[in-house]
XYZ file of C-alpha atoms in Angstrom:
499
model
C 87.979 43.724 -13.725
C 91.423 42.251 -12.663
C 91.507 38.651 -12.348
C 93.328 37.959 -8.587
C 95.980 35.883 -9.558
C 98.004 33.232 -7.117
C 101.840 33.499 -7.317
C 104.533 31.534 -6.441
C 108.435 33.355 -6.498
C 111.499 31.862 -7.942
C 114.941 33.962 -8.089
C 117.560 33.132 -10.539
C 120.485 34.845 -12.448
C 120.425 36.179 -16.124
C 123.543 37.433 -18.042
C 123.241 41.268 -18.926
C 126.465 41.793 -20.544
C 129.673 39.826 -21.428
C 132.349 41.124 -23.975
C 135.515 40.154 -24.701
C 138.494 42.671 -24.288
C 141.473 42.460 -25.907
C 145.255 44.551 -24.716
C 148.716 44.856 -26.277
C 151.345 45.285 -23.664
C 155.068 46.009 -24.872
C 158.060 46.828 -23.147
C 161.652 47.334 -23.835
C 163.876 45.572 -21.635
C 167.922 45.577 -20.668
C 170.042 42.124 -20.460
C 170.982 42.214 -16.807
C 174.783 43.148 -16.507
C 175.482 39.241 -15.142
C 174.046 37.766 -18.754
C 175.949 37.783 -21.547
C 175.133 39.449 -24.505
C 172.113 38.208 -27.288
C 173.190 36.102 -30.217
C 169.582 34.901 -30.851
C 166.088 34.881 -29.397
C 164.789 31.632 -29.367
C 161.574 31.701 -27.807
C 159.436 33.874 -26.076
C 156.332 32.647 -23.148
C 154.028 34.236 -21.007
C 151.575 34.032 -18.803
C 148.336 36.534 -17.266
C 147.161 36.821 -13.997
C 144.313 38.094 -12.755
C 144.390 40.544 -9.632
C 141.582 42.801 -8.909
C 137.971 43.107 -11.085
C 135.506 45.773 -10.351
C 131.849 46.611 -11.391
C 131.229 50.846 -10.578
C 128.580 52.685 -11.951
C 128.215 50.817 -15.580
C 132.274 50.728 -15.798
C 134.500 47.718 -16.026
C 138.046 47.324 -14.743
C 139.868 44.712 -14.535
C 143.374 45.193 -13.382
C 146.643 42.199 -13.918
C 149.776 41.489 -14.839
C 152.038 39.968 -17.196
C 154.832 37.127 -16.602
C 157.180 37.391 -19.925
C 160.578 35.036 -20.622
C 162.792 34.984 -23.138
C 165.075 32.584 -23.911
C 168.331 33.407 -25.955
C 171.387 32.241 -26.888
C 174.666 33.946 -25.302
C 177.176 35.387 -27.754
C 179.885 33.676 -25.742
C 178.393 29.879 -25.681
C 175.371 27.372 -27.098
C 173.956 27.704 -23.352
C 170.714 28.769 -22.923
C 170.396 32.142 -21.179
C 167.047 34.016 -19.979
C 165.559 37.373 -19.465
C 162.331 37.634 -17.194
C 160.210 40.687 -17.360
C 156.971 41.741 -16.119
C 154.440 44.241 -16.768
C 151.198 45.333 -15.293
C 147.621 45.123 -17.894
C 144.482 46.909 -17.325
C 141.088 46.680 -19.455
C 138.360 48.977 -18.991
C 135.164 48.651 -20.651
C 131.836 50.403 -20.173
C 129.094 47.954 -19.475
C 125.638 50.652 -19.753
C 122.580 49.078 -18.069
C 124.427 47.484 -15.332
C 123.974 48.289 -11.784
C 127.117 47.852 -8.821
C 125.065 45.151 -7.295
C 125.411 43.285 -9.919
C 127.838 40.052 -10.433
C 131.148 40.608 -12.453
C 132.967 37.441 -13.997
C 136.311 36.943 -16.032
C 138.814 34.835 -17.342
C 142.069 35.798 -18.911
C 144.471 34.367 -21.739
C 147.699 35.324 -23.437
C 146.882 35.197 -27.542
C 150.304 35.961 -28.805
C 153.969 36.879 -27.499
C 156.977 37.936 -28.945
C 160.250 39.388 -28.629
C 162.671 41.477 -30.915
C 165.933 41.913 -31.066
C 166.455 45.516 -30.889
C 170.534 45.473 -29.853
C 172.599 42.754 -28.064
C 171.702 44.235 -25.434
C 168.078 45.590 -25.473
C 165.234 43.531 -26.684
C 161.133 44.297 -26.882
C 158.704 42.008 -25.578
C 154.923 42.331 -26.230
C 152.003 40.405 -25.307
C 148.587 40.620 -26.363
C 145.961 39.164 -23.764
C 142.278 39.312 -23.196
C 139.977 39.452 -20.741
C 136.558 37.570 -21.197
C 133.834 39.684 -19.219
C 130.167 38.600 -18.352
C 128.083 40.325 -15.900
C 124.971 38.591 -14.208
C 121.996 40.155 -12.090
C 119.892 38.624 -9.733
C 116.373 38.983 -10.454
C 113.073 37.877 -8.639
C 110.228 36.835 -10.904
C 106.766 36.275 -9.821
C 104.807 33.501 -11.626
C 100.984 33.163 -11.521
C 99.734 29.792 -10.360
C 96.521 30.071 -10.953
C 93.559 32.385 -10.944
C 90.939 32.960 -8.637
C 87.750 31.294 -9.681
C 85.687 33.300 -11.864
C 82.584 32.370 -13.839
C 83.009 31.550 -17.648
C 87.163 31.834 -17.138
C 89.082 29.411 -18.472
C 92.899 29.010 -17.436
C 95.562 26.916 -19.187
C 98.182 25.778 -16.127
C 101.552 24.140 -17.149
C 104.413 22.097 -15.019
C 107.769 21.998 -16.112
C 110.802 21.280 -14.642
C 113.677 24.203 -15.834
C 116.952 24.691 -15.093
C 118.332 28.140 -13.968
C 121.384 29.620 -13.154
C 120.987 29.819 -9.286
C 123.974 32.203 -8.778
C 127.943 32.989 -9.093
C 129.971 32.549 -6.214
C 133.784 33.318 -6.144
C 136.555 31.711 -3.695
C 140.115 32.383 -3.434
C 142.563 30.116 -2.462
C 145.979 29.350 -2.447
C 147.675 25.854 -3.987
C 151.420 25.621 -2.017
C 153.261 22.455 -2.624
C 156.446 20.671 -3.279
C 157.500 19.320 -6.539
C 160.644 16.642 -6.146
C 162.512 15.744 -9.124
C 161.689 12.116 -10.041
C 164.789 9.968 -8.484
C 167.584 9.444 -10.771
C 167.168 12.876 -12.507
C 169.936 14.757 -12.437
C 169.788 17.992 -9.569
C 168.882 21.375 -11.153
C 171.583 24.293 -12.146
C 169.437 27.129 -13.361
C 165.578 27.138 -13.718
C 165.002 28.352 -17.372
C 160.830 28.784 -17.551
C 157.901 27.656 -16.142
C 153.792 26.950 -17.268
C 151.037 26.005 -14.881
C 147.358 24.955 -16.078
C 144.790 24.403 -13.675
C 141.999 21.477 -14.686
C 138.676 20.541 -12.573
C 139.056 16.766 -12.358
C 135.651 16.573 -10.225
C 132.921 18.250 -8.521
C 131.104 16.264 -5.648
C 127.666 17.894 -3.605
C 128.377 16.835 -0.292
C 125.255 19.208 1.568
C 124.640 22.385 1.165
C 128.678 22.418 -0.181
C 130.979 21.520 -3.528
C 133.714 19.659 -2.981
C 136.154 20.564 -5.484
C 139.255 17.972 -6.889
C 141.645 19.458 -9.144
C 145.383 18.913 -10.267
C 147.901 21.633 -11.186
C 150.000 20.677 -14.036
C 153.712 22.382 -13.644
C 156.042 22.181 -16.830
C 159.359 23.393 -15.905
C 162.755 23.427 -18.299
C 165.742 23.928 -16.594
C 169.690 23.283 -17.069
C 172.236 20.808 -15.178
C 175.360 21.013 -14.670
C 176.133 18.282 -16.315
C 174.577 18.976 -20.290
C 174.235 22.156 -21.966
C 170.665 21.262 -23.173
C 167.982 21.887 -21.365
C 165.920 19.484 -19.093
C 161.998 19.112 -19.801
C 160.367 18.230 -16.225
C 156.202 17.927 -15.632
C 154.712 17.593 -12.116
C 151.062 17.111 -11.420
C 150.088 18.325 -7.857
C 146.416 17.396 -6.657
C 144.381 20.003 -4.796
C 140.934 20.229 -3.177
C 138.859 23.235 -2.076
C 135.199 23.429 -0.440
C 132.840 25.836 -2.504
C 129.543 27.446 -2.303
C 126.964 26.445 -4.572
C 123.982 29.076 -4.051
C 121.451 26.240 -3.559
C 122.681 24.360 -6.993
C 123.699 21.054 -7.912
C 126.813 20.456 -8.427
C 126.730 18.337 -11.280
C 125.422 20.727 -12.555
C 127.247 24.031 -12.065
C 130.486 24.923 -14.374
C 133.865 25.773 -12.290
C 136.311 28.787 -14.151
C 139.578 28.731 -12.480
C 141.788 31.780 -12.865
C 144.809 32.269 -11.471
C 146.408 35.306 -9.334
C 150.009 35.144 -9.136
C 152.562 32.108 -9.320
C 155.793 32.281 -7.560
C 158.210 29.035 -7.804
C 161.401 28.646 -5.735
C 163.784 26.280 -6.390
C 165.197 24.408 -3.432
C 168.618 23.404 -2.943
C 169.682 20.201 -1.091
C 172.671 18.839 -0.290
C 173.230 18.011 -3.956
C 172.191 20.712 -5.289
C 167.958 21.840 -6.605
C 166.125 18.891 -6.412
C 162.849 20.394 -5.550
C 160.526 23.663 -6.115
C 157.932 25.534 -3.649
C 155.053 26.709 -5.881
C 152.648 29.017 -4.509
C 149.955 29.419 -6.708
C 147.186 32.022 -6.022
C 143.697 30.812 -7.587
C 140.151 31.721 -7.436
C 137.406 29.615 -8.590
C 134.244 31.163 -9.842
C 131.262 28.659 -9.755
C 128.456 29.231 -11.804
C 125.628 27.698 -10.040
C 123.124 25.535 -11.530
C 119.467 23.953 -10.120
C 116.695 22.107 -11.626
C 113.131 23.181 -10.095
C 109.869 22.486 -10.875
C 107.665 25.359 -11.858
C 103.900 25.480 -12.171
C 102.401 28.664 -14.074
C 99.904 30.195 -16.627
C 100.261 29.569 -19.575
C 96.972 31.247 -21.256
C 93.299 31.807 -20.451
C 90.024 32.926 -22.322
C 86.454 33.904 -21.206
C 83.022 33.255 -22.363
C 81.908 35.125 -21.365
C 83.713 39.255 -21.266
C 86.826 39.698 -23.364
C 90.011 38.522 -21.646
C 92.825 40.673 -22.119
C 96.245 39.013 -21.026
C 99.700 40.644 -20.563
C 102.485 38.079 -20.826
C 106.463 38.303 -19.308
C 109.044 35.365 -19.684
C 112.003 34.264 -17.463
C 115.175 33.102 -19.060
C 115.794 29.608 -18.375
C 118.767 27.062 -19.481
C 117.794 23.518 -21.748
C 120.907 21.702 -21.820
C 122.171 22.484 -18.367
C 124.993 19.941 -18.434
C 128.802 21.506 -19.605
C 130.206 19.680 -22.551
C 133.838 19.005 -23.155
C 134.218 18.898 -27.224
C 137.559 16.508 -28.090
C 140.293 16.908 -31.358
C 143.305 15.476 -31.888
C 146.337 17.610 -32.791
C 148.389 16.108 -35.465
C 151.238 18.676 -37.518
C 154.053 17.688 -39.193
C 156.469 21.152 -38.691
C 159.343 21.186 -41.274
C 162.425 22.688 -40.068
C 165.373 24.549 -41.688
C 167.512 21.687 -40.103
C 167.079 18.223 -39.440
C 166.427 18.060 -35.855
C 168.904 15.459 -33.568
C 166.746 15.903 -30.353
C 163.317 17.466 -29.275
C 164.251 19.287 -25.805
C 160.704 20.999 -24.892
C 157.641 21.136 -26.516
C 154.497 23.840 -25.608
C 151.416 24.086 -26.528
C 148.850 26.870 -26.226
C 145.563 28.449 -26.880
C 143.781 31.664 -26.003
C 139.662 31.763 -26.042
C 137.850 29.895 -28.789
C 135.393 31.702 -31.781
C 132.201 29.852 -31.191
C 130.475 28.932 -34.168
C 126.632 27.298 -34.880
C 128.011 23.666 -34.451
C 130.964 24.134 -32.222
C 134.424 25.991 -32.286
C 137.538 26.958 -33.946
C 141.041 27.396 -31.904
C 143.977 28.910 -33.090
C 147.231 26.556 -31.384
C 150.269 28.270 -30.852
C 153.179 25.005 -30.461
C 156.019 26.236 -30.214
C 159.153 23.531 -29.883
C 163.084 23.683 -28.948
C 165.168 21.410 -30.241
C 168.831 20.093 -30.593
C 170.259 19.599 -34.521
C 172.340 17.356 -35.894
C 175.126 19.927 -35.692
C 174.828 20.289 -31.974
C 173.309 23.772 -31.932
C 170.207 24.527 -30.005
C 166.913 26.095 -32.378
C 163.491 26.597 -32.153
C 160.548 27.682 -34.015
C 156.797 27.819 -33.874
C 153.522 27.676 -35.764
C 149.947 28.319 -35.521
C 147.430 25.785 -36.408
C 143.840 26.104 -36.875
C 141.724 23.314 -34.710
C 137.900 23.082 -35.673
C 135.829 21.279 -32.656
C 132.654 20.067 -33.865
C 129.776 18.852 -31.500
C 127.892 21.988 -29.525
C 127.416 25.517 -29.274
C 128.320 28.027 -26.981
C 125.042 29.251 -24.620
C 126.749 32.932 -24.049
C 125.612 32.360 -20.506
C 129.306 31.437 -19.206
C 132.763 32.280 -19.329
C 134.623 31.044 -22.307
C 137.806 29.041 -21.162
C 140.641 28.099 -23.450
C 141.426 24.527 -24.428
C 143.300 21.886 -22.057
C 146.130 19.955 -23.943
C 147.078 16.125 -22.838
C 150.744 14.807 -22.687
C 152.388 15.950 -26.151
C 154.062 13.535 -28.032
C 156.998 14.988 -30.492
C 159.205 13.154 -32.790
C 162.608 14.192 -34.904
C 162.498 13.466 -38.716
C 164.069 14.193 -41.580
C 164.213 18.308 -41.803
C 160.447 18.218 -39.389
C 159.239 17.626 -36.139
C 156.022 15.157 -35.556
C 153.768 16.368 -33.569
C 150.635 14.383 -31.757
C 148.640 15.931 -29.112
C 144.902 15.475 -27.532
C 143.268 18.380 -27.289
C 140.091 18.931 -25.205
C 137.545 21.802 -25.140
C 135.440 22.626 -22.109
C 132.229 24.182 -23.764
C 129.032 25.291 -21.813
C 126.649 24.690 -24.486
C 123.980 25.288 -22.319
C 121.520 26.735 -24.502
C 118.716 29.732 -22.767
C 115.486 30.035 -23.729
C 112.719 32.363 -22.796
C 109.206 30.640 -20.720
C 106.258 32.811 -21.513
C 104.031 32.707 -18.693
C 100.814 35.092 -18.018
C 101.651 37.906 -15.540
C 98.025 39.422 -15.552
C 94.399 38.979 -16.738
C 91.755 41.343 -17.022
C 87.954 40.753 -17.596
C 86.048 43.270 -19.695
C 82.780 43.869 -17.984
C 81.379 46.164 -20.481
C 82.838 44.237 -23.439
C 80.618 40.574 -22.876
C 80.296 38.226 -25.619
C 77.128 38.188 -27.253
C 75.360 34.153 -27.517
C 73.778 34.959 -30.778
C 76.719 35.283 -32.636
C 77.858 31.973 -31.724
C 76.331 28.593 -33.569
C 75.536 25.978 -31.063
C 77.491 23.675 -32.681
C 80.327 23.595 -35.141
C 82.102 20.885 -37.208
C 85.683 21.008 -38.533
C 88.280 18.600 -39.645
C 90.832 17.955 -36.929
C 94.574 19.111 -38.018
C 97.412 19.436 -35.976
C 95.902 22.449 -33.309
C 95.490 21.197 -29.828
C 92.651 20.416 -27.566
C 92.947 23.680 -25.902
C 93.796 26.290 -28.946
C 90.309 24.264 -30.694
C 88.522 25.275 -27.626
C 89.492 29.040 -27.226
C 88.945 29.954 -31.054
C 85.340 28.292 -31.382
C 84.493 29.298 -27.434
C 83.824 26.014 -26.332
C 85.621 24.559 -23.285
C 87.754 20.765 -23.785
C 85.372 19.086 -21.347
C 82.889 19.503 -23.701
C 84.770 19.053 -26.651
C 86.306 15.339 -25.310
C 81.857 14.531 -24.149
C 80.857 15.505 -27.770
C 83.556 13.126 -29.286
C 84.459 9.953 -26.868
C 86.769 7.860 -28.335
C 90.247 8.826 -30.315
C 90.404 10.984 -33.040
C 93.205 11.325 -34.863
C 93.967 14.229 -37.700
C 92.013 14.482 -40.399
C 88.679 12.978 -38.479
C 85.533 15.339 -37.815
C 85.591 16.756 -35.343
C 82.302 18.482 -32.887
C 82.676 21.434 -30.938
C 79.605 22.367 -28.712
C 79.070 26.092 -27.402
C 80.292 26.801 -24.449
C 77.265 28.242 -21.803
């Protein structure tokens, strides 16, 4: 006989896949006829952006493109010259078991560029970049509250209060703004290269809606008219966006921001670029997150027919709150020369190895500087950065690590180098809730009385109330009558048979 069963429906998301693909782009490109001709590469940058991602029949796409610029040194001069190129990126991936209704997130990052000197007039560039991938599906699940009264049943009913991942919701939106130089800086000549990193300074519930506060930091290094060396410039422009949050809380729920496309324009006044446009094409995927309390099932016995019990789990988060693991970057870099001037200084990072008790980042810093001799050089490093602190839950995007102001010093034949660096880390860890989905009574299977002592006496260890009462087939109620008072471990304990 099947035990009628009250249930009560929640709906949350669960991760199904998630990968991490990786692509090398190169391409061989031409000085344009107005540059002069190579000397030396100094330094090569460059950026991903996301544009489309799609989720057909168990097959992943995810289609971008690549921002690459080198920086040189003219055969004719000390000035710094550059070559921009750009090339399109496309990862494919087949995600089996996954269905087109399903959810597809990503994030992209640049792990390593370069450039070669192939002739003084032809160079390669390649980038490798990767795509982080993680699918979610909505599912319903259908918990049993409690059974129907039925003689000699016993039911075991927990509360808890979970945390689930409510949904993903995606917005696109566009950041366009002016960036002044700070008064008494001299006007702009050339714009040499460009970075932008996006940060999520706070997320407010205001309703049924996020309110999102960000800030945009914009490097820039450009030349005057005035100085062959280059000019290091940062602007911080604030932003703000409203954003679904699939009945979460917002305190709750982790924001990845990628970006689309960048376009700067410098703007000339009357003396000369004092300003840039920036245009900056984002979308912010919000992973929705809710507490809610859930009553269910948790086991059941008879006295009196054999119980059998079929069990199912939903997937629910512990630790629901993000977690932003901190390091310090410290490197003394020697150099071939002893450096006069530090002109620019960048930092980067593509998607952190999660270990058992944190994270290790690779740093790419790469640095330009003036020497004594009045020649411009550069050169670069990576260094390892472990983050101790939390672990990765799998259930979320990875992002890569945010770097504060960078502080960089000339010394004898090295460059000092002090940065903070900060990690944002879901670490919040899933776990499966086992819950009774059915119960069925054996009506030709009953439990015969004779083979069960009326009374039974065993030393209390470390079982509960509850498991006690289901192995000896007594009920609690009768267990807590036939011993009033507390009794700890160790103490006698009687159980009474259960009629």
């Amino acid at each position: 006989m099947e035990v009628n069963l009250k249930r009560e429906a929640i709906q949350y998301c669960t991760p199904v896949y998630s990968d991490t693909l990786i692509r090398e782009e190169s391409l061989e490109t031409v000085v344009s006829d107005t540059l002069p001709d190579i000397a030396r590469i100094l330094d090569a940058d460059a950026a991903v952006y996301l544009r489309t991602k799609t989720l057909q029949q168990g097959k992943v796409r995810i289609e971008g493109s690549i921002r690459g610029t080198v920086l040189y040194i003219g055969e004719d001069s000390e000035r710094l010259q550059k070559i921009e190129t750009e090339l399109p990126v496309t990862f494919t991936a087949d995600a089996d078991g996954t269905e087109d209704a399903d959810v597809l997130a990503a994030n992209v990052c640049v792990s390593s560029v370069d450039a070669k000197l192939l002739n003084p007039r032809k160079i390669l560039f390649r980038a490798s970049v990767c795509a982080a991938v993680v699918i979610y599906r909505s599912v319903t699940a259908s918990l049993p509250a409690e059974a129907e009264p039925t003689a000699g049943l016993y039911t075991l009913t927990d509360t808890k209060t979970v945390s689930f991942l409510a949904g993903v919701e995606e917005k696109s939106f566009l950041v366009s703004d002016e960036a002044e130089l700070p008064a008494g800086c001299p006007p702009m000549e050339k714009l040499l290269c460009y970075s932008h990193t996006e940060t999520v300074d706070e997320l407010k519930q205001v309703g049924g809606k996020m309110i999102l506060q960000g800030t945009v930091r914009l490097d820039t290094l450009y030349l005057t008219a005035a100085d062959d060396a280059p000019q290091h410039q940062t602007f911080r422009i604030p932003f703000s966006q409203i954003l679904d949050i699939s009945n979460g809380k917002a305190e709750l729920s982790t924001v990845i921001l990628t970006s689309g496309g960048c376009y700067l324009e410098p703007l000339s006044g009357s003396d000369g670029i004092t300003s840039l446009h920036l245009e900056l094409h984002l979308c912010a995927q919000t992973l929705c997150r809710s507490e809610t309390e859930i009553r269910y099932i948790a086991d059941a016995y008879s006295l009196k027919n054999v119980c059998r019990l079929e069990t199912d789990s939903v997937c629910t988060l512990c630790v629901p709150r993000p977690t932003v693991l901190r390091q310090s970057l410290r490197e003394t870099m020697e150099t071939p020369e002893t450096p006069k001037e530090i002109l620019y200084t960048r930092v980067t990072a593509a998607f952190p190895v999660c270990t058992e008790k944190g994270a290790t980042e690779n740093v790419c810093v790469r640095v330009l500087f003036r020497t004594q001799r009045g020649s411009i050089s550069a050169m670069n490093r990576v260094v390892p950065l472990t983050f101790e602190g939390g672990a990765a839950s799998g259930t979320s995007l990875p992002e890569t690590a945010r770097f504060g102001d960078i502080y960089a010093a000339a010394g004898e034949n090295a460059v000092e180098l002090r940065c903070p660096v900060e990690l944002p880390l879901d670490a919040s860890d899933s776990a499966e809730l086992t819950y009774v989905s059915a119960m069925e009574l054996e009506e030709d299977d009953a439990a015969e009385e004779t083979e069960r002592p009326s009374l039974i006496v065993i030393r209390l260890g470390t079982d509960s109330l509850w498991s006690i009462a289901k192995k000896y087939g007594s009920t609690c109620e009768l267990i807590e009558s036939a011993n009033p008072g507390t009794v700890n471990p160790g103490d006698l304990l009687l159980i009474p048979h259960g009629r």
